[in-house]
Amino acid sequence: MNIAAALKEATSLLKDNTPRARFEAELLLAYHLGVDRVYLARRDDEEVDDIEGYFALIRRRAQSEPYEYIVNKVSFYDIELYVDNRVLIPRPETELLIDEVSKIIAQNSIKNIAEIGVGSGAISIVLARAFPKLKVVATDISGDALEVATLNREKFALEERIELVNADLLGGVEGVFDMIVSNPPYIANDFNLESNVVDFEPHGALFGGKVGHELLKDIIIQSKDKNVRFLACEMGYDQKDIIEQIFIQIGVKYHRFYKDLAGFDRGFIVQFKE
Ligand SMILES: C[S@@+](CC[C@H](N)C(=O)[O-])C[C@H]1O[C@@H](n2cnc3c(N)ncnc32)[C@H](O)[C@@H]1O
């Protein structure tokens, strides 16, 4: 089968699953052939090698598997990370958390941070690359996620500056940190997620408990107990009021919520002490 016919058939197989069926058919063909997408232009008549292999990828996508898991990569901030179904696919909104955290690191000359729930390593790796003097201790309760984070840490040669620890939040982690950063699971267990998310991404990375903010609350309390200056977290768009109540109950020096590009509340920065 030639490129034109393969793309036509693949687009038709994908059309019910994605609004960008033709584009994804092209991306997956380029991935399959090991070429750039532009290579496909004006090569309609060229035969596709291993056409069955190509349609195997298309069938996975047609069954809602995220594109990023099929090609084992995701673009995030200024890097490309390895991902598979052991980790959450880093989301564009988490780039905003990085921007917020970066401002605080720069303004306060922060040298030591901890990340809770490192997943693929996205947040810790971007921050470590941006701040060459920064040391990071990053935890995850999932051994599977830590294996992926280890691959990505190696890809960017950050073994010396990012320590990966298998822990429940910061349980058993020694050390003094200026700041804690986290994008924890914050979705309520019974929330109806789309099939491409709930059927493929690890539930331990998505669901935070019965009401959703359970882990966020634990992180806020542990961070205060650890005597850190700053905590920055991503959260759900509807969790601002409940999180604000926690701040009032435990007493914090300063807090601020930030919004995502769609105007939804998406995270917070809290300062516990001077
Ligand atoms: C929403 S994902 C975030 C992953 C990554 N930091 C990112 O932003 O793409 C949450 C991560 O927290 C981890 N996690 C869940 N509960 C945890 C806990 N109690 N302690 C540490 N990590 C936890 C999950 O395994 C998952 O990797």
Short mmCIF file of N, CA, C and O in Angstrom, two decimals, residues 157-205:
data_model
loop_
_atom_site.label_atom_id
_atom_site.label_comp_id
_atom_site.label_asym_id
_atom_site.label_seq_id
_atom_site.Cartn_x
_atom_site.Cartn_y
_atom_site.Cartn_z
N ALA A 157 21.20 13.46 32.22
CA ALA A 157 22.42 13.40 33.04
C ALA A 157 22.27 14.19 34.33
O ALA A 157 23.13 15.01 34.67
N LEU A 158 21.17 13.95 35.05
CA LEU A 158 20.92 14.70 36.28
C LEU A 158 21.02 13.81 37.53
O LEU A 158 20.48 14.15 38.58
N GLU A 159 21.73 12.70 37.41
CA GLU A 159 21.84 11.76 38.55
C GLU A 159 22.43 12.43 39.79
O GLU A 159 22.11 12.07 40.91
N GLU A 160 23.33 13.41 39.54
CA GLU A 160 24.01 14.06 40.68
C GLU A 160 23.11 15.04 41.41
O GLU A 160 23.37 15.42 42.53
N ARG A 161 22.07 15.51 40.74
CA ARG A 161 21.28 16.60 41.34
C ARG A 161 19.83 16.25 41.64
O ARG A 161 19.15 16.99 42.32
N ILE A 162 19.36 15.11 41.12
CA ILE A 162 18.00 14.68 41.46
C ILE A 162 18.08 13.32 42.13
O ILE A 162 18.51 12.33 41.52
N GLU A 163 17.68 13.29 43.39
CA GLU A 163 17.64 12.01 44.11
C GLU A 163 16.20 11.50 44.04
O GLU A 163 15.26 12.24 44.34
N LEU A 164 16.03 10.24 43.64
CA LEU A 164 14.70 9.65 43.53
C LEU A 164 14.47 8.70 44.69
O LEU A 164 15.31 7.84 44.97
N VAL A 165 13.34 8.87 45.37
CA VAL A 165 13.08 8.09 46.58
C VAL A 165 11.68 7.49 46.51
O VAL A 165 10.71 8.19 46.20
N ASN A 166 11.59 6.20 46.84
CA ASN A 166 10.28 5.54 46.92
C ASN A 166 9.69 5.83 48.30
O ASN A 166 10.16 5.31 49.30
N ALA A 167 8.70 6.72 48.34
CA ALA A 167 8.14 7.12 49.64
C ALA A 167 6.69 7.53 49.48
O ALA A 167 6.24 7.95 48.42
N ASP A 168 5.98 7.42 50.60
CA ASP A 168 4.62 7.94 50.68
C ASP A 168 4.76 9.40 51.10
O ASP A 168 5.24 9.69 52.20
N LEU A 169 4.41 10.31 50.22
CA LEU A 169 4.67 11.75 50.39
C LEU A 169 6.16 11.93 50.72
O LEU A 169 7.00 11.56 49.91
N LEU A 170 6.49 12.47 51.91
CA LEU A 170 7.92 12.62 52.26
C LEU A 170 8.29 11.70 53.40
O LEU A 170 9.30 11.92 54.09
N GLY A 171 7.45 10.66 53.61
CA GLY A 171 7.69 9.73 54.73
C GLY A 171 9.09 9.14 54.69
O GLY A 171 9.49 8.57 53.69
N GLY A 172 9.83 9.31 55.77
CA GLY A 172 11.17 8.74 55.89
C GLY A 172 12.24 9.54 55.15
O GLY A 172 13.41 9.15 55.15
N VAL A 173 11.86 10.62 54.51
CA VAL A 173 12.87 11.41 53.77
C VAL A 173 13.52 12.40 54.72
O VAL A 173 12.84 13.23 55.33
N GLU A 174 14.85 12.29 54.83
CA GLU A 174 15.59 13.22 55.69
C GLU A 174 15.95 14.46 54.87
O GLU A 174 15.87 14.45 53.66
N GLY A 175 16.38 15.49 55.54
CA GLY A 175 16.88 16.66 54.81
C GLY A 175 16.05 17.89 55.10
O GLY A 175 14.91 17.82 55.54
N VAL A 176 16.70 19.03 54.83
CA VAL A 176 16.04 20.31 55.05
C VAL A 176 15.78 20.91 53.68
O VAL A 176 16.68 21.00 52.84
N PHE A 177 14.53 21.29 53.44
CA PHE A 177 14.16 21.83 52.12
C PHE A 177 13.63 23.24 52.26
O PHE A 177 12.89 23.55 53.19
N ASP A 178 14.02 24.10 51.29
CA ASP A 178 13.49 25.47 51.28
C ASP A 178 12.07 25.46 50.73
O ASP A 178 11.27 26.34 51.04
N MET A 179 11.82 24.49 49.88
CA MET A 179 10.53 24.51 49.18
C MET A 179 10.11 23.09 48.81
O MET A 179 10.95 22.24 48.51
N ILE A 180 8.80 22.87 48.85
CA ILE A 180 8.23 21.61 48.36
C ILE A 180 7.31 21.92 47.19
O ILE A 180 6.59 22.93 47.21
N VAL A 181 7.39 21.07 46.17
CA VAL A 181 6.59 21.25 44.96
C VAL A 181 5.82 19.96 44.73
O VAL A 181 6.37 18.88 44.93
N SER A 182 4.56 20.08 44.30
CA SER A 182 3.83 18.84 44.00
C SER A 182 2.68 19.08 43.03
O SER A 182 1.97 20.08 43.12
N ASN A 183 2.53 18.12 42.14
CA ASN A 183 1.32 18.01 41.32
C ASN A 183 0.74 16.64 41.69
O ASN A 183 0.94 15.67 41.00
N PRO A 184 0.05 16.57 42.82
CA PRO A 184 -0.40 15.26 43.30
C PRO A 184 -1.68 14.83 42.61
O PRO A 184 -2.32 15.63 41.92
N PRO A 185 -2.09 13.57 42.80
CA PRO A 185 -3.41 13.19 42.31
C PRO A 185 -4.45 14.00 43.08
O PRO A 185 -4.40 14.03 44.31
N TYR A 186 -5.37 14.67 42.37
CA TYR A 186 -6.34 15.51 43.10
C TYR A 186 -7.77 15.34 42.58
O TYR A 186 -8.64 16.15 42.86
N ILE A 187 -8.00 14.29 41.80
CA ILE A 187 -9.35 14.07 41.25
C ILE A 187 -10.12 13.13 42.19
O ILE A 187 -9.55 12.16 42.70
N ALA A 188 -11.41 13.43 42.41
CA ALA A 188 -12.22 12.57 43.28
C ALA A 188 -12.41 11.20 42.62
O ALA A 188 -12.56 11.11 41.41
N ASN A 189 -12.39 10.15 43.47
CA ASN A 189 -12.42 8.77 42.96
C ASN A 189 -13.58 8.49 42.02
O ASN A 189 -13.46 7.67 41.10
N ASP A 190 -14.74 9.16 42.25
CA ASP A 190 -15.91 8.83 41.43
C ASP A 190 -16.09 9.80 40.25
O ASP A 190 -17.11 9.77 39.59
N PHE A 191 -15.09 10.64 39.99
CA PHE A 191 -15.21 11.59 38.88
C PHE A 191 -15.13 10.83 37.54
O PHE A 191 -14.28 9.96 37.36
N ASN A 192 -16.01 11.20 36.62
CA ASN A 192 -16.08 10.52 35.32
C ASN A 192 -15.06 11.09 34.35
O ASN A 192 -15.28 12.15 33.77
N LEU A 193 -13.97 10.38 34.17
CA LEU A 193 -12.93 10.88 33.24
C LEU A 193 -13.12 10.26 31.87
O LEU A 193 -13.72 9.20 31.73
N GLU A 194 -12.56 10.92 30.85
CA GLU A 194 -12.66 10.39 29.49
C GLU A 194 -11.89 9.08 29.38
O GLU A 194 -10.89 8.87 30.08
N SER A 195 -12.32 8.24 28.44
CA SER A 195 -11.73 6.91 28.27
C SER A 195 -10.22 6.96 28.02
O SER A 195 -9.47 6.15 28.55
N ASN A 196 -9.77 7.94 27.22
CA ASN A 196 -8.33 7.96 26.91
C ASN A 196 -7.49 8.23 28.16
O ASN A 196 -6.31 7.89 28.21
N VAL A 197 -8.11 8.80 29.20
CA VAL A 197 -7.40 9.04 30.47
C VAL A 197 -7.60 7.84 31.39
O VAL A 197 -6.65 7.16 31.79
N VAL A 198 -8.86 7.55 31.74
CA VAL A 198 -9.12 6.58 32.81
C VAL A 198 -8.76 5.15 32.40
O VAL A 198 -8.36 4.34 33.23
N ASP A 199 -8.84 4.83 31.11
CA ASP A 199 -8.53 3.46 30.69
C ASP A 199 -7.03 3.24 30.47
O ASP A 199 -6.61 2.10 30.25
N PHE A 200 -6.24 4.29 30.48
CA PHE A 200 -4.83 4.11 30.14
C PHE A 200 -3.86 4.67 31.18
O PHE A 200 -2.81 4.10 31.40
N GLU A 201 -4.18 5.80 31.81
CA GLU A 201 -3.20 6.40 32.72
C GLU A 201 -3.33 5.78 34.11
O GLU A 201 -4.41 5.33 34.51
N PRO A 202 -2.23 5.73 34.88
CA PRO A 202 -2.28 5.05 36.18
C PRO A 202 -3.23 5.73 37.15
O PRO A 202 -3.14 6.95 37.36
N HIS A 203 -4.12 4.96 37.73
CA HIS A 203 -5.12 5.55 38.63
C HIS A 203 -4.48 6.19 39.85
O HIS A 203 -5.00 7.18 40.38
N GLY A 204 -3.36 5.65 40.27
CA GLY A 204 -2.65 6.22 41.43
C GLY A 204 -2.10 7.61 41.15
O GLY A 204 -1.72 8.34 42.06
N ALA A 205 -2.04 7.98 39.88
CA ALA A 205 -1.56 9.32 39.51
C ALA A 205 -2.71 10.29 39.31
O ALA A 205 -2.50 11.49 39.19
#
